[in-house]
Amino acid sequence: MTMAKVLTIAGSDSGGGAGIQADLKTFQELDTFGMSAITALTAQNTLGVHGVFPQSLEAIEAQIDAVLSDIGVDAVKTGMLFSAEIITLVAKKCKQYHVQNIVVDPVMVAKGGAVLLQDAATEALIKELLPIAAVITPNLPEAAKLLRTKEMETLEDMEKAAKELHKLGPKYVVLKGGHLKNGPAVDLLFDGEELHYLETERIETKHTHGTGCTYAAAIAAELAKGKSIKDSVQTAKLFITEAIRHSLSIGGGIGPTNHHAYKNSLL
Ligand SMILES: Nc1ncnc2c1ncn2[C@@H]1O[C@H](COP(=O)(O)OP(=O)(O)OP(=O)(O)O)[C@@H](O)[C@H]1O
Ligand SMILES: Cc1ncc(CO)c(N)n1
């Protein structure tokens, strides 16, 4: 039996709700074979990030080489990359192995404010990784940083921003509206020509740790299975919505989403 293979290149979240752990759980739930290359360890729980320990370039390169030289991948998802040097390495490796279906979640800060991407690394992200991405999945603060503008506040601002982000080189842009102050949870998918709206009700919960990671991982898993970008993003939106609807009240702070909820919803 074969299985679609997905590699996440991201940071480890010891608390299990975001990063590598969220990605692998999502890959599993969507019936794909998950693999990982860890860029940084974080000591993290529902209360926040208590330590960040970047891995050496040598360790990151060895993990990627081990996976890609033998097993291969149908899609790669990137998350926390932390530094310009790590971004340069990841872009080089993706090119070397001719990786298709790269989903770039441009992770910059954790919900509590901890820095997951050094300021000086934004430039490397724009120059080296966005042009080889199939999809990028910025939230509103990340989009503002990438475009060097102020944060979008309306759906109209988001529409303009999605078009500007597309000019940075990715094939598709998914601009996430989770951070909009009011109204439903609307994301925009822009393919260079047409804007598509993915809209769900806004669910009342504080337990949203790892939403962005989980969403991008679900897109990557669906792409790996050979689904179109539009279908992949639609399934991912259902996956994250169910995960948020059934999010877990674990720990004393912002709890994680429930990665198993989507499968349950299909029963
Ligand atoms: N309260 C909510 N109810 C329903 N959907 C939501 C809610 N909050 C976020 N979403 C959806 O979850 C997905 C992730 O969006 P969000 O903007 O929260 O990501 P993020 O800020 O990158 O997450 P993270 O903080 O993990 O990096 C999007 O599809 C967004 O629309
Ligand atoms: C390791 C890691 N990656 C990404 C995020 C963003 O949610 C996080 N909190 N931790």
PDB file of N, CA and C in Angstrom, residues 174-259:
ATOM      1  N   VAL A 174      -3.657  32.314   0.318  1.00  0.00           N
ATOM      2  CA  VAL A 174      -4.805  32.175   1.226  1.00  0.00           C
ATOM      3  C   VAL A 174      -4.583  33.199   2.336  1.00  0.00           C
ATOM      4  N   LEU A 175      -5.378  34.255   2.311  1.00  0.00           N
ATOM      5  CA  LEU A 175      -5.265  35.300   3.336  1.00  0.00           C
ATOM      6  C   LEU A 175      -6.331  35.030   4.390  1.00  0.00           C
ATOM      7  N   LYS A 176      -5.869  34.770   5.627  1.00  0.00           N
ATOM      8  CA  LYS A 176      -6.781  34.325   6.686  1.00  0.00           C
ATOM      9  C   LYS A 176      -7.365  35.508   7.443  1.00  0.00           C
ATOM     10  N   GLY A 177      -8.669  35.499   7.562  1.00  0.00           N
ATOM     11  CA  GLY A 177      -9.346  36.619   8.234  1.00  0.00           C
ATOM     12  C   GLY A 177      -9.691  36.350   9.682  1.00  0.00           C
ATOM     13  N   GLY A 178      -9.082  35.340  10.286  1.00  0.00           N
ATOM     14  CA  GLY A 178      -9.363  35.017  11.693  1.00  0.00           C
ATOM     15  C   GLY A 178      -9.174  36.207  12.623  1.00  0.00           C
ATOM     16  N   HIS A 179      -8.262  37.131  12.252  1.00  0.00           N
ATOM     17  CA  HIS A 179      -7.967  38.269  13.133  1.00  0.00           C
ATOM     18  C   HIS A 179      -8.876  39.474  12.905  1.00  0.00           C
ATOM     19  N   LEU A 180      -9.782  39.411  11.910  1.00  0.00           N
ATOM     20  CA  LEU A 180     -10.724  40.533  11.729  1.00  0.00           C
ATOM     21  C   LEU A 180     -11.538  40.679  13.011  1.00  0.00           C
ATOM     22  N   LYS A 181     -11.898  41.926  13.344  1.00  0.00           N
ATOM     23  CA  LYS A 181     -12.510  42.137  14.666  1.00  0.00           C
ATOM     24  C   LYS A 181     -13.926  41.570  14.750  1.00  0.00           C
ATOM     25  N   ASN A 182     -14.708  41.777  13.683  1.00  0.00           N
ATOM     26  CA  ASN A 182     -16.109  41.365  13.754  1.00  0.00           C
ATOM     27  C   ASN A 182     -16.471  40.451  12.600  1.00  0.00           C
ATOM     28  N   GLY A 183     -17.651  39.893  12.683  1.00  0.00           N
ATOM     29  CA  GLY A 183     -18.204  39.145  11.572  1.00  0.00           C
ATOM     30  C   GLY A 183     -17.687  37.729  11.486  1.00  0.00           C
ATOM     31  N   PRO A 184     -18.042  37.037  10.395  1.00  0.00           N
ATOM     32  CA  PRO A 184     -17.670  35.629  10.244  1.00  0.00           C
ATOM     33  C   PRO A 184     -16.167  35.452  10.031  1.00  0.00           C
ATOM     34  N   ALA A 185     -15.714  34.192  10.079  1.00  0.00           N
ATOM     35  CA  ALA A 185     -14.298  33.886   9.826  1.00  0.00           C
ATOM     36  C   ALA A 185     -14.138  33.693   8.322  1.00  0.00           C
ATOM     37  N   VAL A 186     -13.693  34.747   7.635  1.00  0.00           N
ATOM     38  CA  VAL A 186     -13.578  34.716   6.174  1.00  0.00           C
ATOM     39  C   VAL A 186     -12.112  34.651   5.771  1.00  0.00           C
ATOM     40  N   ASP A 187     -11.788  33.711   4.891  1.00  0.00           N
ATOM     41  CA  ASP A 187     -10.461  33.674   4.279  1.00  0.00           C
ATOM     42  C   ASP A 187     -10.636  33.925   2.790  1.00  0.00           C
ATOM     43  N   LEU A 188      -9.615  34.499   2.179  1.00  0.00           N
ATOM     44  CA  LEU A 188      -9.649  34.731   0.732  1.00  0.00           C
ATOM     45  C   LEU A 188      -8.638  33.829   0.051  1.00  0.00           C
ATOM     46  N   LEU A 189      -9.060  33.195  -1.031  1.00  0.00           N
ATOM     47  CA  LEU A 189      -8.133  32.426  -1.867  1.00  0.00           C
ATOM     48  C   LEU A 189      -8.001  33.182  -3.182  1.00  0.00           C
ATOM     49  N   PHE A 190      -6.765  33.566  -3.534  1.00  0.00           N
ATOM     50  CA  PHE A 190      -6.544  34.286  -4.795  1.00  0.00           C
ATOM     51  C   PHE A 190      -5.568  33.493  -5.652  1.00  0.00           C
ATOM     52  N   ASP A 191      -5.987  33.237  -6.901  1.00  0.00           N
ATOM     53  CA  ASP A 191      -5.175  32.413  -7.807  1.00  0.00           C
ATOM     54  C   ASP A 191      -4.500  33.251  -8.888  1.00  0.00           C
ATOM     55  N   GLY A 192      -4.546  34.564  -8.728  1.00  0.00           N
ATOM     56  CA  GLY A 192      -3.954  35.442  -9.732  1.00  0.00           C
ATOM     57  C   GLY A 192      -5.012  36.039 -10.639  1.00  0.00           C
ATOM     58  N   GLU A 193      -6.178  35.401 -10.670  1.00  0.00           N
ATOM     59  CA  GLU A 193      -7.257  35.925 -11.519  1.00  0.00           C
ATOM     60  C   GLU A 193      -8.544  36.145 -10.741  1.00  0.00           C
ATOM     61  N   GLU A 194      -8.921  35.108 -10.000  1.00  0.00           N
ATOM     62  CA  GLU A 194     -10.218  35.147  -9.338  1.00  0.00           C
ATOM     63  C   GLU A 194     -10.059  35.080  -7.825  1.00  0.00           C
ATOM     64  N   LEU A 195     -10.926  35.815  -7.120  1.00  0.00           N
ATOM     65  CA  LEU A 195     -10.939  35.731  -5.657  1.00  0.00           C
ATOM     66  C   LEU A 195     -12.037  34.763  -5.225  1.00  0.00           C
ATOM     67  N   HIS A 196     -11.705  33.840  -4.336  1.00  0.00           N
ATOM     68  CA  HIS A 196     -12.723  32.941  -3.780  1.00  0.00           C
ATOM     69  C   HIS A 196     -12.837  33.234  -2.296  1.00  0.00           C
ATOM     70  N   TYR A 197     -14.050  33.137  -1.771  1.00  0.00           N
ATOM     71  CA  TYR A 197     -14.282  33.420  -0.351  1.00  0.00           C
ATOM     72  C   TYR A 197     -14.573  32.128   0.370  1.00  0.00           C
ATOM     73  N   LEU A 198     -13.875  31.913   1.476  1.00  0.00           N
ATOM     74  CA  LEU A 198     -14.167  30.748   2.319  1.00  0.00           C
ATOM     75  C   LEU A 198     -14.680  31.302   3.630  1.00  0.00           C
ATOM     76  N   GLU A 199     -15.948  31.065   3.896  1.00  0.00           N
ATOM     77  CA  GLU A 199     -16.563  31.745   5.032  1.00  0.00           C
ATOM     78  C   GLU A 199     -17.236  30.745   5.961  1.00  0.00           C
ATOM     79  N   THR A 200     -16.975  30.886   7.259  1.00  0.00           N
ATOM     80  CA  THR A 200     -17.718  30.112   8.267  1.00  0.00           C
ATOM     81  C   THR A 200     -18.113  31.050   9.390  1.00  0.00           C
ATOM     82  N   GLU A 201     -19.011  30.576  10.241  1.00  0.00           N
ATOM     83  CA  GLU A 201     -19.376  31.385  11.407  1.00  0.00           C
ATOM     84  C   GLU A 201     -18.158  31.518  12.323  1.00  0.00           C
ATOM     85  N   ARG A 202     -18.088  32.618  13.054  1.00  0.00           N
ATOM     86  CA  ARG A 202     -17.013  32.766  14.038  1.00  0.00           C
ATOM     87  C   ARG A 202     -17.417  32.015  15.305  1.00  0.00           C
ATOM     88  N   ILE A 203     -16.597  31.079  15.728  1.00  0.00           N
ATOM     89  CA  ILE A 203     -16.929  30.259  16.890  1.00  0.00           C
ATOM     90  C   ILE A 203     -16.404  30.954  18.147  1.00  0.00           C
ATOM     91  N   GLU A 204     -17.255  31.029  19.162  1.00  0.00           N
ATOM     92  CA  GLU A 204     -16.896  31.683  20.420  1.00  0.00           C
ATOM     93  C   GLU A 204     -16.044  30.739  21.261  1.00  0.00           C
ATOM     94  N   THR A 205     -14.756  30.933  21.262  1.00  0.00           N
ATOM     95  CA  THR A 205     -13.883  30.130  22.128  1.00  0.00           C
ATOM     96  C   THR A 205     -12.551  30.838  22.273  1.00  0.00           C
ATOM     97  N   LYS A 206     -11.906  30.647  23.437  1.00  0.00           N
ATOM     98  CA  LYS A 206     -10.556  31.217  23.543  1.00  0.00           C
ATOM     99  C   LYS A 206      -9.506  30.168  23.158  1.00  0.00           C
ATOM    100  N   HIS A 207      -9.940  28.934  22.954  1.00  0.00           N
ATOM    101  CA  HIS A 207      -8.969  27.855  22.722  1.00  0.00           C
ATOM    102  C   HIS A 207      -8.639  27.714  21.239  1.00  0.00           C
ATOM    103  N   THR A 208      -7.756  28.593  20.788  1.00  0.00           N
ATOM    104  CA  THR A 208      -7.416  28.626  19.363  1.00  0.00           C
ATOM    105  C   THR A 208      -5.907  28.470  19.134  1.00  0.00           C
ATOM    106  N   HIS A 209      -5.225  27.844  20.082  1.00  0.00           N
ATOM    107  CA  HIS A 209      -3.781  27.645  19.930  1.00  0.00           C
ATOM    108  C   HIS A 209      -3.512  26.689  18.759  1.00  0.00           C
ATOM    109  N   GLY A 210      -2.710  27.150  17.801  1.00  0.00           N
ATOM    110  CA  GLY A 210      -2.327  26.260  16.700  1.00  0.00           C
ATOM    111  C   GLY A 210      -3.271  26.250  15.509  1.00  0.00           C
ATOM    112  N   THR A 211      -4.199  27.191  15.454  1.00  0.00           N
ATOM    113  CA  THR A 211      -5.151  27.202  14.315  1.00  0.00           C
ATOM    114  C   THR A 211      -4.424  27.346  12.980  1.00  0.00           C
ATOM    115  N   GLY A 212      -3.476  28.276  12.936  1.00  0.00           N
ATOM    116  CA  GLY A 212      -2.788  28.558  11.671  1.00  0.00           C
ATOM    117  C   GLY A 212      -1.991  27.354  11.183  1.00  0.00           C
ATOM    118  N   CYS A 213      -1.270  26.708  12.105  1.00  0.00           N
ATOM    119  CA  CYS A 213      -0.452  25.529  11.745  1.00  0.00           C
ATOM    120  C   CYS A 213      -1.356  24.424  11.214  1.00  0.00           C
ATOM    121  N   THR A 214      -2.432  24.177  11.932  1.00  0.00           N
ATOM    122  CA  THR A 214      -3.340  23.083  11.583  1.00  0.00           C
ATOM    123  C   THR A 214      -3.957  23.309  10.208  1.00  0.00           C
ATOM    124  N   TYR A 215      -4.359  24.525   9.945  1.00  0.00           N
ATOM    125  CA  TYR A 215      -4.986  24.878   8.659  1.00  0.00           C
ATOM    126  C   TYR A 215      -4.006  24.641   7.496  1.00  0.00           C
ATOM    127  N   ALA A 216      -2.795  25.170   7.634  1.00  0.00           N
ATOM    128  CA  ALA A 216      -1.797  25.017   6.554  1.00  0.00           C
ATOM    129  C   ALA A 216      -1.413  23.547   6.372  1.00  0.00           C
ATOM    130  N   ALA A 217      -1.330  22.809   7.483  1.00  0.00           N
ATOM    131  CA  ALA A 217      -0.986  21.379   7.396  1.00  0.00           C
ATOM    132  C   ALA A 217      -2.082  20.623   6.648  1.00  0.00           C
ATOM    133  N   ALA A 218      -3.336  20.990   6.889  1.00  0.00           N
ATOM    134  CA  ALA A 218      -4.447  20.318   6.197  1.00  0.00           C
ATOM    135  C   ALA A 218      -4.403  20.630   4.701  1.00  0.00           C
ATOM    136  N   ILE A 219      -4.066  21.847   4.344  1.00  0.00           N
ATOM    137  CA  ILE A 219      -3.937  22.192   2.911  1.00  0.00           C
ATOM    138  C   ILE A 219      -2.844  21.319   2.287  1.00  0.00           C
ATOM    139  N   ALA A 220      -1.702  21.213   2.977  1.00  0.00           N
ATOM    140  CA  ALA A 220      -0.570  20.433   2.437  1.00  0.00           C
ATOM    141  C   ALA A 220      -0.956  18.956   2.280  1.00  0.00           C
ATOM    142  N   ALA A 221      -1.671  18.403   3.252  1.00  0.00           N
ATOM    143  CA  ALA A 221      -2.062  16.986   3.184  1.00  0.00           C
ATOM    144  C   ALA A 221      -2.966  16.745   1.974  1.00  0.00           C
ATOM    145  N   GLU A 222      -3.910  17.632   1.753  1.00  0.00           N
ATOM    146  CA  GLU A 222      -4.831  17.456   0.627  1.00  0.00           C
ATOM    147  C   GLU A 222      -4.104  17.612  -0.706  1.00  0.00           C
ATOM    148  N   LEU A 223      -3.197  18.586  -0.788  1.00  0.00           N
ATOM    149  CA  LEU A 223      -2.398  18.752  -2.013  1.00  0.00           C
ATOM    150  C   LEU A 223      -1.581  17.493  -2.286  1.00  0.00           C
ATOM    151  N   ALA A 224      -1.016  16.925  -1.219  1.00  0.00           N
ATOM    152  CA  ALA A 224      -0.194  15.709  -1.369  1.00  0.00           C
ATOM    153  C   ALA A 224      -1.012  14.573  -1.962  1.00  0.00           C
ATOM    154  N   LYS A 225      -2.306  14.554  -1.648  1.00  0.00           N
ATOM    155  CA  LYS A 225      -3.176  13.487  -2.169  1.00  0.00           C
ATOM    156  C   LYS A 225      -3.599  13.749  -3.611  1.00  0.00           C
ATOM    157  N   GLY A 226      -3.134  14.877  -4.172  1.00  0.00           N
ATOM    158  CA  GLY A 226      -3.415  15.158  -5.575  1.00  0.00           C
ATOM    159  C   GLY A 226      -4.654  16.028  -5.791  1.00  0.00           C
ATOM    160  N   LYS A 227      -5.204  16.563  -4.698  1.00  0.00           N
ATOM    161  CA  LYS A 227      -6.392  17.413  -4.841  1.00  0.00           C
ATOM    162  C   LYS A 227      -5.987  18.788  -5.407  1.00  0.00           C
ATOM    163  N   SER A 228      -6.939  19.476  -6.040  1.00  0.00           N
ATOM    164  CA  SER A 228      -6.654  20.824  -6.552  1.00  0.00           C
ATOM    165  C   SER A 228      -6.484  21.773  -5.367  1.00  0.00           C
ATOM    166  N   ILE A 229      -5.904  22.925  -5.643  1.00  0.00           N
ATOM    167  CA  ILE A 229      -5.718  23.897  -4.565  1.00  0.00           C
ATOM    168  C   ILE A 229      -7.067  24.296  -3.979  1.00  0.00           C
ATOM    169  N   LYS A 230      -8.043  24.538  -4.852  1.00  0.00           N
ATOM    170  CA  LYS A 230      -9.344  25.004  -4.357  1.00  0.00           C
ATOM    171  C   LYS A 230      -9.992  23.944  -3.463  1.00  0.00           C
ATOM    172  N   ASP A 231      -9.968  22.698  -3.897  1.00  0.00           N
ATOM    173  CA  ASP A 231     -10.545  21.617  -3.079  1.00  0.00           C
ATOM    174  C   ASP A 231      -9.758  21.438  -1.778  1.00  0.00           C
ATOM    175  N   SER A 232      -8.436  21.556  -1.880  1.00  0.00           N
ATOM    176  CA  SER A 232      -7.593  21.375  -0.683  1.00  0.00           C
ATOM    177  C   SER A 232      -7.917  22.430   0.367  1.00  0.00           C
ATOM    178  N   VAL A 233      -8.058  23.677  -0.073  1.00  0.00           N
ATOM    179  CA  VAL A 233      -8.324  24.762   0.879  1.00  0.00           C
ATOM    180  C   VAL A 233      -9.732  24.603   1.463  1.00  0.00           C
ATOM    181  N   GLN A 234     -10.679  24.157   0.634  1.00  0.00           N
ATOM    182  CA  GLN A 234     -12.043  23.959   1.146  1.00  0.00           C
ATOM    183  C   GLN A 234     -12.088  22.865   2.216  1.00  0.00           C
ATOM    184  N   THR A 235     -11.402  21.754   1.974  1.00  0.00           N
ATOM    185  CA  THR A 235     -11.355  20.684   2.987  1.00  0.00           C
ATOM    186  C   THR A 235     -10.642  21.174   4.245  1.00  0.00           C
ATOM    187  N   ALA A 236      -9.548  21.904   4.043  1.00  0.00           N
ATOM    188  CA  ALA A 236      -8.790  22.412   5.189  1.00  0.00           C
ATOM    189  C   ALA A 236      -9.652  23.353   6.040  1.00  0.00           C
ATOM    190  N   LYS A 237     -10.488  24.140   5.379  1.00  0.00           N
ATOM    191  CA  LYS A 237     -11.355  25.074   6.110  1.00  0.00           C
ATOM    192  C   LYS A 237     -12.371  24.298   6.959  1.00  0.00           C
ATOM    193  N   LEU A 238     -12.908  23.202   6.396  1.00  0.00           N
ATOM    194  CA  LEU A 238     -13.825  22.355   7.178  1.00  0.00           C
ATOM    195  C   LEU A 238     -13.067  21.743   8.359  1.00  0.00           C
ATOM    196  N   PHE A 239     -11.842  21.287   8.079  1.00  0.00           N
ATOM    197  CA  PHE A 239     -11.025  20.637   9.118  1.00  0.00           C
ATOM    198  C   PHE A 239     -10.772  21.598  10.286  1.00  0.00           C
ATOM    199  N   ILE A 240     -10.341  22.839   9.964  1.00  0.00           N
ATOM    200  CA  ILE A 240      -9.998  23.770  11.054  1.00  0.00           C
ATOM    201  C   ILE A 240     -11.257  24.247  11.778  1.00  0.00           C
ATOM    202  N   THR A 241     -12.345  24.384  11.051  1.00  0.00           N
ATOM    203  CA  THR A 241     -13.581  24.848  11.703  1.00  0.00           C
ATOM    204  C   THR A 241     -14.062  23.817  12.728  1.00  0.00           C
ATOM    205  N   GLU A 242     -14.041  22.534  12.353  1.00  0.00           N
ATOM    206  CA  GLU A 242     -14.437  21.483  13.302  1.00  0.00           C
ATOM    207  C   GLU A 242     -13.446  21.428  14.473  1.00  0.00           C
ATOM    208  N   ALA A 243     -12.159  21.600  14.155  1.00  0.00           N
ATOM    209  CA  ALA A 243     -11.135  21.555  15.208  1.00  0.00           C
ATOM    210  C   ALA A 243     -11.339  22.687  16.222  1.00  0.00           C
ATOM    211  N   ILE A 244     -11.761  23.854  15.733  1.00  0.00           N
ATOM    212  CA  ILE A 244     -12.008  24.987  16.637  1.00  0.00           C
ATOM    213  C   ILE A 244     -13.325  24.763  17.399  1.00  0.00           C
ATOM    214  N   ARG A 245     -14.351  24.269  16.679  1.00  0.00           N
ATOM    215  CA  ARG A 245     -15.661  24.042  17.318  1.00  0.00           C
ATOM    216  C   ARG A 245     -15.532  23.094  18.527  1.00  0.00           C
ATOM    217  N   HIS A 246     -14.638  22.118  18.411  1.00  0.00           N
ATOM    218  CA  HIS A 246     -14.480  21.125  19.479  1.00  0.00           C
ATOM    219  C   HIS A 246     -13.136  21.296  20.190  1.00  0.00           C
ATOM    220  N   SER A 247     -12.655  22.554  20.255  1.00  0.00           N
ATOM    221  CA  SER A 247     -11.329  22.804  20.827  1.00  0.00           C
ATOM    222  C   SER A 247     -11.276  22.364  22.289  1.00  0.00           C
ATOM    223  N   LEU A 248     -10.053  22.158  22.783  1.00  0.00           N
ATOM    224  CA  LEU A 248      -9.871  21.473  24.054  1.00  0.00           C
ATOM    225  C   LEU A 248      -9.527  22.433  25.184  1.00  0.00           C
ATOM    226  N   SER A 249     -10.249  22.303  26.262  1.00  0.00           N
ATOM    227  CA  SER A 249      -9.970  23.107  27.443  1.00  0.00           C
ATOM    228  C   SER A 249      -8.905  22.381  28.258  1.00  0.00           C
ATOM    229  N   ILE A 250      -7.669  22.546  27.800  1.00  0.00           N
ATOM    230  CA  ILE A 250      -6.523  21.853  28.413  1.00  0.00           C
ATOM    231  C   ILE A 250      -5.564  22.929  28.895  1.00  0.00           C
ATOM    232  N   GLY A 251      -5.004  22.792  30.098  1.00  0.00           N
ATOM    233  CA  GLY A 251      -4.060  23.772  30.611  1.00  0.00           C
ATOM    234  C   GLY A 251      -4.771  25.027  31.094  1.00  0.00           C
ATOM    235  N   GLY A 252      -3.984  25.972  31.610  1.00  0.00           N
ATOM    236  CA  GLY A 252      -4.581  27.163  32.228  1.00  0.00           C
ATOM    237  C   GLY A 252      -4.738  28.341  31.289  1.00  0.00           C
ATOM    238  N   GLY A 253      -4.313  28.205  30.029  1.00  0.00           N
ATOM    239  CA  GLY A 253      -4.360  29.355  29.118  1.00  0.00           C
ATOM    240  C   GLY A 253      -5.162  29.074  27.869  1.00  0.00           C
ATOM    241  N   ILE A 254      -4.542  29.361  26.711  1.00  0.00           N
ATOM    242  CA  ILE A 254      -5.222  29.152  25.425  1.00  0.00           C
ATOM    243  C   ILE A 254      -5.022  27.699  25.000  1.00  0.00           C
ATOM    244  N   GLY A 255      -6.099  26.940  25.054  1.00  0.00           N
ATOM    245  CA  GLY A 255      -6.022  25.507  24.750  1.00  0.00           C
ATOM    246  C   GLY A 255      -5.909  25.245  23.252  1.00  0.00           C
ATOM    247  N   PRO A 256      -5.553  24.003  22.912  1.00  0.00           N
ATOM    248  CA  PRO A 256      -5.366  23.636  21.500  1.00  0.00           C
ATOM    249  C   PRO A 256      -6.671  23.297  20.805  1.00  0.00           C
ATOM    250  N   THR A 257      -6.620  23.266  19.497  1.00  0.00           N
ATOM    251  CA  THR A 257      -7.784  22.811  18.728  1.00  0.00           C
ATOM    252  C   THR A 257      -7.799  21.277  18.752  1.00  0.00           C
ATOM    253  N   ASN A 258      -8.913  20.723  18.333  1.00  0.00           N
ATOM    254  CA  ASN A 258      -9.115  19.278  18.415  1.00  0.00           C
ATOM    255  C   ASN A 258      -8.947  18.655  17.029  1.00  0.00           C
ATOM    256  N   HIS A 259      -7.786  18.036  16.836  1.00  0.00           N
ATOM    257  CA  HIS A 259      -7.462  17.536  15.493  1.00  0.00           C
ATOM    258  C   HIS A 259      -8.330  16.364  15.056  1.00  0.00           C
TER     259      HIS A 259
END
